[in-house]
Every structure is written in C-alpha cells, then in structure tokens.
Amino acid sequence: MPAWIKRLAHERLLIAFALLAIALAIIDPQPLATHQRWLQVPTLAGLLGLMICIQGIRDSGLVQHAAAALIERVHSLRGLGVLLVSATALLSMVLTNDVSLFLLVPLTLAIGSISNLPVMRTVVLEALAVNAGSTLSPIGNPQNLLLWQYTHLPFLEFVQKMLPAFGVMFLLVLLLTLVWMPRDRVILHAEDIDGHPVSSSQAILSVLALISMVVMMEHNHAVIGALLLLVPFALLEFGTLRRIDWLLLATFAAIFLGLGHFAELASVQHALANINLENPLTLYASGILASQVISNVPATVLLLRHAPDPMALAVAVNVGGFGVAIGSLANLIALRLAKQPRGMRLLHAVSIPFLLVCAPLVYLVTRWLT
C-alpha cells in the first residue's frame, strides 16, 4: 500500500467532512457556483500562502535560532509560557489568529526541542490565546471580519464593543497559564542549541514572502498572493513545497464544503426561524452551541440573517471558539502544527471546562457593561 494512502487512512477529520460534503451534494444538489462559494477559495489560498511562508522560515533555521535566543533570556517555564501566550494573543489582533499560530507554534516546538518546555500544554494555551486575542480586533478572525463588514461600524467602535468579552477571556487564559505552567526553571539541552545554522537567503525570502502574503490577504488578493509565492518557491526552494502539509489544506476544504452546505439546508434555516433570537440569552447560547457543532465561522453565517444584534452574535461566536476543537478552525491549525500525541484529548480536557467557566462570565460582564 502506498505511503500516502496509509497516511490518508489516519486523516479522520478529512474523511468525515469529505463524506459529509459528498452526502449533502447527493441529498441536496446545488449549482457549482454555490459549492465554489462554500469552498471559500480566498481563505484556502491565504492558508496555503501562510503554509508556504512558515515552512520556508522553518527550513531556513530562523525559528530554531529565535528559540535559542528567547530561552537564553527567560529563565522560568512559567515566565516563558506567559510570554508565548501573550505574544500569541497580541499577534492574533493584528495578523489574524491563523497567522499568529503559524508563527508561534513552530517557535514553541523549536523551544521544546532544546529545553524542558511542556510543548503540548503550551500549544493548548496558545490555541486559547488566539481565540481570546482575535476577539478584540475586527480583522482578528474571519467571523469578526464578516460582522465588521456587515455592521459598518468604525474600527475603534467595534474594538470598544468587544473589549469586555476580550478582557474576560484573556484574563482567564493568563490565569490558566500561571496555574498550569510549571514553576521549574528552564533546562537547556546545551548540545542542541547551536545545531541549527540559519540560511540567510531562505530566511529573507520567506520573511518577505510572509509580509507580502499578509498584505495581499488584507487587500483581498489572497489567491493572487498564493500564486505569486508558488513560482519563486518552486524555482528556488522546491523542497519547501514538498514538506507542506497538503492534507491540512484538503481537510479545511472538506470542512468548508460540508459545513457550508449544512448551514444552508432548508430544514436548518426553518428550525432557526422558530428560535427566539430576540432574547439576548437565547442568541448568546445559540451562537455558542452552533459553534460547537459547525465551527464559529459557519455559525456566524448561519445566524447572522436571524440575529437582531450582530455585535451580541460576535461575542457569542467568539466565545464559541472554545470548547470542542471544531469550535474554531484555529484550534485545528494549532493541533495540526503541533503534531503531538494525544493533542486532541488534552485540548478538550482543558478547552471544554474553560468554555463552561468563560461563557457565563463573559455574558454577565457584557450584559452588565451594556
């Protein structure tokens, strides 16, 4: 049996959502243009561009070099965890949650390879941190961008409305980091620190490519940006393209197709019409629960036309990013980048209780301040 078939057999998420997409296409046939809309080609192109850039940065040795420099300056695992979690949240506000993870998770893995940092524990905290940090910014995640464009609110007014929810989320993530990260000092594996020479040319190419890709995504030219990246990497760094996780891209394509179709089924829309979303608590609970089933971006699309208060919906679907892994696509990216055994189990063991604590606190604080 070819190696790629063996690997595909382990891609349970890809297989499940591909089967869902196929089943729905048979049960509820739709025009090709509708499937193309569900596929979200610009989002997939942006993801591909980011994967190319970050794989190039990793291949250059720059991440490993940065990891060694960082742990030489931070001496406790708790301090290192707080630094990584805070940086992840901050970057997610300005560079979106997926870009933040593509930068910080490889750095975390590199640090773990030369120290006693608990890698999967840190990655789970980073997944929580991007969901919290991206809540504040209109460009922090896809659902915020969609709602910002829908409401036409000024940038700072959107931030102001999301600030209470962000504050509760981020404080809880920081508290969890302080409690969960060990107090131990960082122990370096000295023999490994200098084992990663940096290829300056590849590092420069990859960093410039990342900057250009982010700019192209910000101006809604993700497809062009990804195509422009494929050419220089195919000519100069073809090995980088071979090491990209193409099955991750296929998994997201299957998720977009399957969940996009499910969210627009007539029966689903009819059920929503009978829910009293005028009630703030009902809207809040619906946004969270829908996110747990179909992820928070499709949940936003599903509920937006029925929600009387789009900003209340924004709070709900951002909180819904916690809980099960499918709640936010950022969770899946973090797990896939980490490639750690029992990563999904650990994420759920932390993220589901986190949601149960965070959801009522966010609701009470936002209702009290509005």
Short mmCIF file of C-alpha atoms in Angstrom, two decimals:
data_model
loop_
_atom_site.label_atom_id
_atom_site.label_comp_id
_atom_site.label_asym_id
_atom_site.label_seq_id
_atom_site.Cartn_x
_atom_site.Cartn_y
_atom_site.Cartn_z
CA MET A 1 0.00 0.00 0.00
CA PRO A 2 1.47 3.41 -0.97
CA ALA A 3 2.60 5.64 1.93
CA TRP A 4 0.15 8.42 1.04
CA ILE A 5 -2.81 6.03 1.28
CA LYS A 6 -1.65 4.88 4.72
CA ARG A 7 -1.39 8.49 5.82
CA LEU A 8 -4.79 9.34 4.36
CA ALA A 9 -6.34 6.50 6.35
CA HIS A 10 -5.36 8.33 9.55
CA GLU A 11 -6.95 11.60 8.44
CA ARG A 12 -10.25 11.01 10.25
CA LEU A 13 -11.35 14.64 10.16
CA LEU A 14 -10.71 14.90 6.42
CA ILE A 15 -12.57 11.65 5.71
CA ALA A 16 -15.53 12.58 7.92
CA PHE A 17 -16.10 16.00 6.38
CA ALA A 18 -15.43 14.77 2.85
CA LEU A 19 -18.14 12.13 3.35
CA LEU A 20 -20.47 14.80 4.77
CA ALA A 21 -19.88 17.05 1.75
CA ILE A 22 -20.47 14.18 -0.68
CA ALA A 23 -23.62 13.03 1.12
CA LEU A 24 -25.12 16.53 1.17
CA ALA A 25 -24.24 17.04 -2.51
CA ILE A 26 -26.24 13.90 -3.33
CA ILE A 27 -29.17 14.62 -1.00
CA ASP A 28 -29.40 18.34 -1.78
CA PRO A 29 -27.85 19.09 -5.21
CA GLN A 30 -26.73 22.68 -5.68
CA PRO A 31 -25.18 24.63 -8.60
CA LEU A 32 -21.41 24.57 -8.99
CA ALA A 33 -21.21 28.28 -8.17
CA THR A 34 -22.78 27.62 -4.76
CA HIS A 35 -20.19 24.93 -4.00
CA GLN A 36 -17.46 27.34 -5.04
CA ARG A 37 -18.84 29.90 -2.57
CA TRP A 38 -18.86 27.33 0.23
CA LEU A 39 -15.30 26.30 -0.63
CA GLN A 40 -14.04 29.78 0.34
CA VAL A 41 -11.19 29.77 -2.18
CA PRO A 42 -9.66 33.06 -0.91
CA THR A 43 -9.44 31.61 2.61
CA LEU A 44 -7.84 28.40 1.34
CA ALA A 45 -5.43 30.41 -0.81
CA GLY A 46 -4.47 32.53 2.19
CA LEU A 47 -3.90 29.39 4.25
CA LEU A 48 -1.71 27.91 1.50
CA GLY A 49 0.33 31.11 1.24
CA LEU A 50 0.91 31.15 5.00
CA MET A 51 1.90 27.48 4.99
CA ILE A 52 4.48 28.12 2.27
CA CYS A 53 5.98 31.10 4.10
CA ILE A 54 6.16 29.46 7.52
CA GLN A 55 7.56 26.22 6.13
CA GLY A 56 10.24 28.29 4.40
CA ILE A 57 11.05 30.09 7.66
CA ARG A 58 11.29 26.76 9.49
CA ASP A 59 13.51 25.26 6.77
CA SER A 60 15.82 28.29 6.97
CA GLY A 61 16.64 27.59 10.63
CA LEU A 62 15.42 31.04 11.68
CA VAL A 63 12.77 29.67 14.05
CA GLN A 64 15.31 27.46 15.83
CA HIS A 65 17.72 30.38 16.14
CA ALA A 66 14.98 32.60 17.59
CA ALA A 67 14.02 29.83 20.01
CA ALA A 68 17.57 29.56 21.34
CA ALA A 69 17.81 33.34 21.71
CA LEU A 70 14.50 33.53 23.57
CA ILE A 71 15.13 30.84 26.17
CA GLU A 72 18.54 32.28 26.96
CA ARG A 73 16.70 35.37 28.23
CA VAL A 74 13.72 33.77 30.01
CA HIS A 75 14.67 31.51 32.89
CA SER A 76 11.37 30.04 34.16
CA LEU A 77 8.88 27.85 32.34
CA ARG A 78 6.01 29.90 33.75
CA GLY A 79 7.54 33.15 32.51
CA LEU A 80 8.19 31.58 29.12
CA GLY A 81 4.60 30.36 28.94
CA VAL A 82 3.19 33.79 29.81
CA LEU A 83 5.44 35.39 27.19
CA LEU A 84 4.41 32.96 24.43
CA VAL A 85 0.71 33.14 25.30
CA SER A 86 0.73 36.95 25.43
CA ALA A 87 2.63 37.19 22.14
CA THR A 88 0.17 34.78 20.52
CA ALA A 89 -2.82 36.83 21.67
CA LEU A 90 -1.24 40.13 20.63
CA LEU A 91 -0.27 38.89 17.17
CA SER A 92 -3.75 37.49 16.63
CA MET A 93 -5.17 41.01 16.99
CA VAL A 94 -3.08 42.45 14.18
CA LEU A 95 -2.11 39.48 11.98
CA THR A 96 -5.22 37.25 12.45
CA ASN A 97 -5.40 34.11 14.53
CA ASP A 98 -4.08 31.69 11.91
CA VAL A 99 -1.00 33.83 11.13
CA SER A 100 -0.30 34.09 14.86
CA LEU A 101 -0.39 30.31 15.24
CA PHE A 102 1.72 29.70 12.15
CA LEU A 103 4.39 31.92 13.71
CA LEU A 104 4.22 30.92 17.37
CA VAL A 105 3.54 27.17 17.30
CA PRO A 106 6.69 26.38 15.26
CA LEU A 107 8.64 28.61 17.66
CA THR A 108 7.15 26.68 20.59
CA LEU A 109 8.11 23.36 19.00
CA ALA A 110 11.65 24.63 18.44
CA ILE A 111 11.91 25.77 22.06
CA GLY A 112 10.61 22.40 23.22
CA SER A 113 13.27 20.62 21.19
CA ILE A 114 16.09 22.38 23.10
CA SER A 115 14.51 22.71 26.53
CA ASN A 116 12.13 21.14 29.03
CA LEU A 117 9.16 23.27 27.92
CA PRO A 118 5.92 21.18 28.01
CA VAL A 119 5.11 21.62 24.33
CA MET A 120 1.53 20.37 24.04
CA ARG A 121 0.49 22.18 27.20
CA THR A 122 1.88 25.41 25.75
CA VAL A 123 0.24 24.85 22.35
CA VAL A 124 -3.16 24.33 24.01
CA LEU A 125 -2.70 27.61 25.87
CA GLU A 126 -1.72 29.31 22.60
CA ALA A 127 -4.88 27.98 20.94
CA LEU A 128 -6.93 29.50 23.76
CA ALA A 129 -4.92 32.72 23.49
CA VAL A 130 -5.60 33.26 19.78
CA ASN A 131 -9.31 32.73 20.31
CA ALA A 132 -9.20 35.33 23.09
CA GLY A 133 -6.88 37.84 21.39
CA SER A 134 -8.54 37.77 17.98
CA THR A 135 -11.89 38.57 19.64
CA LEU A 136 -10.86 42.18 20.14
CA SER A 137 -9.98 43.06 16.55
CA PRO A 138 -12.27 43.38 13.51
CA ILE A 139 -9.51 41.69 11.48
CA GLY A 140 -8.52 39.16 14.13
CA ASN A 141 -10.57 36.28 12.72
CA PRO A 142 -12.94 35.56 9.82
CA GLN A 143 -16.16 35.89 11.84
CA ASN A 144 -15.17 39.32 13.15
CA LEU A 145 -14.24 40.47 9.66
CA LEU A 146 -17.61 39.30 8.35
CA LEU A 147 -19.52 41.01 11.17
CA TRP A 148 -17.46 44.21 10.88
CA GLN A 149 -18.27 44.46 7.20
CA TYR A 150 -21.92 43.69 7.91
CA THR A 151 -22.34 46.30 10.66
CA HIS A 152 -20.18 49.03 9.02
CA LEU A 153 -19.01 50.10 12.47
CA PRO A 154 -15.87 52.26 12.78
CA PHE A 155 -12.80 50.19 13.69
CA LEU A 156 -12.42 51.63 17.20
CA GLU A 157 -16.13 51.32 17.97
CA PHE A 158 -16.01 47.62 17.09
CA VAL A 159 -12.99 47.22 19.38
CA GLN A 160 -14.78 49.06 22.17
CA LYS A 161 -17.82 46.79 21.94
CA MET A 162 -15.67 43.64 22.03
CA LEU A 163 -13.36 44.86 24.82
CA PRO A 164 -15.33 43.45 27.80
CA ALA A 165 -15.52 39.97 26.27
CA PHE A 166 -11.85 40.06 25.31
CA GLY A 167 -10.87 41.22 28.80
CA VAL A 168 -12.60 38.29 30.49
CA MET A 169 -11.23 35.75 28.01
CA PHE A 170 -7.65 36.96 28.11
CA LEU A 171 -7.54 37.25 31.90
CA LEU A 172 -8.81 33.67 32.19
CA VAL A 173 -6.16 32.46 29.74
CA LEU A 174 -3.44 34.26 31.70
CA LEU A 175 -4.70 32.81 35.00
CA LEU A 176 -4.76 29.33 33.48
CA THR A 177 -1.21 29.83 32.20
CA LEU A 178 0.03 30.89 35.63
CA VAL A 179 -1.65 27.92 37.29
CA TRP A 180 -0.91 25.24 34.69
CA MET A 181 2.65 26.03 33.60
CA PRO A 182 5.34 24.53 35.88
CA ARG A 183 7.34 26.79 38.17
CA ASP A 184 10.55 24.98 37.20
CA ARG A 185 13.50 26.75 35.68
CA VAL A 186 14.19 26.31 32.00
CA ILE A 187 16.66 23.48 31.47
CA LEU A 188 18.58 23.72 28.20
CA HIS A 189 19.90 20.84 26.17
CA ALA A 190 23.14 22.72 25.53
CA GLU A 191 24.36 20.31 22.88
CA ASP A 192 21.35 21.16 20.67
CA ILE A 193 21.39 24.96 20.83
CA ASP A 194 23.93 25.59 18.11
CA GLY A 195 22.81 22.74 15.89
CA HIS A 196 20.60 24.81 13.60
CA PRO A 197 22.53 27.06 11.20
CA VAL A 198 20.47 29.78 9.53
CA SER A 199 20.21 30.04 5.76
CA SER A 200 20.08 33.81 5.34
CA SER A 201 18.85 33.75 1.75
CA GLN A 202 15.99 31.39 2.50
CA ALA A 203 15.11 33.26 5.69
CA ILE A 204 14.96 36.61 3.85
CA LEU A 205 12.91 35.12 1.01
CA SER A 206 10.45 33.51 3.42
CA VAL A 207 10.04 36.55 5.69
CA LEU A 208 9.47 38.85 2.70
CA ALA A 209 7.02 36.32 1.32
CA LEU A 210 5.14 36.27 4.63
CA ILE A 211 4.89 40.07 4.74
CA SER A 212 3.68 40.21 1.14
CA MET A 213 1.15 37.44 1.78
CA VAL A 214 -0.33 39.22 4.80
CA VAL A 215 -0.60 42.45 2.78
CA MET A 216 -2.29 40.63 -0.10
CA MET A 217 -4.74 38.99 2.30
CA GLU A 218 -5.55 42.34 3.91
CA HIS A 219 -6.42 43.72 0.45
CA ASN A 220 -8.49 40.67 -0.54
CA HIS A 221 -5.95 39.33 -3.04
CA ALA A 222 -5.11 36.06 -1.29
CA VAL A 223 -5.42 33.95 -4.45
CA ILE A 224 -3.00 36.16 -6.40
CA GLY A 225 -0.65 36.25 -3.41
CA ALA A 226 -0.54 32.46 -3.13
CA LEU A 227 0.05 32.04 -6.87
CA LEU A 228 2.89 34.58 -6.79
CA LEU A 229 4.52 32.63 -3.94
CA LEU A 230 4.33 29.30 -5.69
CA VAL A 231 6.59 30.46 -8.54
CA PRO A 232 9.74 31.57 -6.61
CA PHE A 233 9.47 28.66 -4.16
CA ALA A 234 9.01 26.15 -7.00
CA LEU A 235 12.13 27.53 -8.67
CA LEU A 236 14.34 28.21 -5.63
CA GLU A 237 13.03 26.13 -2.72
CA PHE A 238 11.04 23.24 -4.16
CA GLY A 239 11.79 21.09 -1.12
CA THR A 240 9.79 23.53 0.98
CA LEU A 241 6.70 22.93 -1.15
CA ARG A 242 7.11 19.17 -0.76
CA ARG A 243 7.15 19.47 3.05
CA ILE A 244 3.90 21.48 3.24
CA ASP A 245 1.02 19.69 4.95
CA TRP A 246 -1.21 19.43 1.89
CA LEU A 247 -3.66 17.18 3.71
CA LEU A 248 -4.33 20.01 6.16
CA LEU A 249 -5.39 22.16 3.21
CA ALA A 250 -7.62 19.35 1.96
CA THR A 251 -9.14 18.99 5.44
CA PHE A 252 -10.14 22.64 5.54
CA ALA A 253 -11.59 22.41 2.03
CA ALA A 254 -13.74 19.46 3.16
CA ILE A 255 -14.81 21.33 6.31
CA PHE A 256 -15.80 24.42 4.34
CA LEU A 257 -17.81 22.39 1.81
CA GLY A 258 -19.52 20.15 4.35
CA LEU A 259 -20.35 22.78 6.97
CA GLY A 260 -21.18 25.47 4.41
CA HIS A 261 -23.77 23.22 2.80
CA PHE A 262 -25.15 22.05 6.16
CA ALA A 263 -25.61 25.62 7.40
CA GLU A 264 -27.77 26.50 4.39
CA LEU A 265 -30.04 23.46 4.37
CA ALA A 266 -33.70 24.49 4.22
CA SER A 267 -34.51 22.39 7.28
CA VAL A 268 -31.79 24.11 9.30
CA GLN A 269 -32.97 27.56 8.22
CA HIS A 270 -36.58 26.63 9.07
CA ALA A 271 -35.55 25.48 12.55
CA LEU A 272 -33.74 28.77 13.12
CA ALA A 273 -36.81 30.76 12.17
CA ASN A 274 -38.59 29.22 15.16
CA ILE A 275 -35.91 30.23 17.69
CA ASN A 276 -36.48 33.48 19.57
CA LEU A 277 -33.14 35.18 18.90
CA GLU A 278 -34.62 38.46 20.15
CA ASN A 279 -33.86 37.14 23.63
CA PRO A 280 -30.20 38.05 24.42
CA LEU A 281 -29.54 34.83 26.34
CA THR A 282 -31.06 32.70 23.58
CA LEU A 283 -28.91 34.44 20.96
CA TYR A 284 -25.81 34.02 23.11
CA ALA A 285 -26.44 30.33 23.78
CA SER A 286 -27.33 29.69 20.13
CA GLY A 287 -24.09 31.24 18.89
CA ILE A 288 -22.01 29.14 21.28
CA LEU A 289 -23.87 25.88 20.64
CA ALA A 290 -23.86 26.34 16.86
CA SER A 291 -20.10 26.96 17.01
CA GLN A 292 -19.62 23.67 18.85
CA VAL A 293 -21.41 21.82 16.05
CA ILE A 294 -20.36 23.58 12.84
CA SER A 295 -17.49 25.90 13.93
CA ASN A 296 -17.84 29.61 14.66
CA VAL A 297 -17.41 30.96 11.12
CA PRO A 298 -20.27 28.90 9.60
CA ALA A 299 -22.27 29.57 12.79
CA THR A 300 -21.90 33.30 12.12
CA VAL A 301 -23.12 32.88 8.55
CA LEU A 302 -25.99 30.69 9.78
CA LEU A 303 -27.26 33.06 12.47
CA LEU A 304 -26.44 36.48 11.05
CA ARG A 305 -29.59 36.95 8.99
CA HIS A 306 -31.72 36.00 12.01
CA ALA A 307 -29.80 37.89 14.73
CA PRO A 308 -31.25 41.28 15.75
CA ASP A 309 -27.95 42.30 17.41
CA PRO A 310 -24.88 41.43 15.29
CA MET A 311 -22.41 42.52 17.99
CA ALA A 312 -24.06 40.24 20.55
CA LEU A 313 -23.66 37.48 17.98
CA ALA A 314 -20.00 38.44 17.61
CA VAL A 315 -19.44 37.91 21.33
CA ALA A 316 -21.27 34.56 21.24
CA VAL A 317 -19.40 33.02 18.31
CA ASN A 318 -16.04 34.19 19.64
CA VAL A 319 -16.78 32.52 22.98
CA GLY A 320 -17.90 29.51 20.95
CA GLY A 321 -14.34 29.16 19.67
CA PHE A 322 -13.55 27.50 22.99
CA GLY A 323 -14.91 24.06 23.83
CA VAL A 324 -14.60 21.32 21.22
CA ALA A 325 -11.82 21.55 18.66
CA ILE A 326 -14.18 22.22 15.74
CA GLY A 327 -15.47 25.33 17.56
CA SER A 328 -12.68 27.36 15.97
CA LEU A 329 -10.57 26.45 12.95
CA ALA A 330 -7.63 27.95 14.85
CA ASN A 331 -7.84 25.00 17.26
CA LEU A 332 -7.43 22.58 14.38
CA ILE A 333 -4.49 24.55 12.98
CA ALA A 334 -2.75 24.53 16.37
CA LEU A 335 -3.22 20.78 16.79
CA ARG A 336 -2.07 20.06 13.26
CA LEU A 337 1.05 22.22 13.56
CA ALA A 338 1.96 20.66 16.91
CA LYS A 339 1.60 17.04 15.74
CA GLN A 340 1.78 15.84 19.34
CA PRO A 341 0.36 12.51 20.58
CA ARG A 342 -2.99 12.84 22.38
CA GLY A 343 -3.12 16.52 21.48
CA MET A 344 -6.87 16.46 20.76
CA ARG A 345 -7.57 14.80 24.09
CA LEU A 346 -5.55 17.37 26.02
CA LEU A 347 -7.17 20.27 24.18
CA HIS A 348 -10.65 19.02 25.04
CA ALA A 349 -9.69 18.30 28.66
CA VAL A 350 -8.79 21.98 29.03
CA SER A 351 -10.90 23.84 26.47
CA ILE A 352 -14.32 22.38 27.39
CA PRO A 353 -14.04 23.29 31.11
CA PHE A 354 -12.62 26.65 30.01
CA LEU A 355 -15.76 27.28 27.95
CA LEU A 356 -18.01 26.31 30.87
CA VAL A 357 -16.27 28.88 33.08
CA CYS A 358 -15.76 31.57 30.42
CA ALA A 359 -19.24 31.59 28.84
CA PRO A 360 -21.27 32.68 31.89
CA LEU A 361 -18.62 35.19 32.98
CA VAL A 362 -18.49 36.84 29.56
CA TYR A 363 -22.28 37.00 29.39
CA LEU A 364 -22.60 38.58 32.84
CA VAL A 365 -19.81 41.12 32.23
CA THR A 366 -21.04 42.15 28.79
CA ARG A 367 -24.64 42.47 29.96
CA TRP A 368 -23.53 44.49 32.99
CA LEU A 369 -21.46 46.90 30.89
CA THR A 370 -24.02 47.39 28.10
#
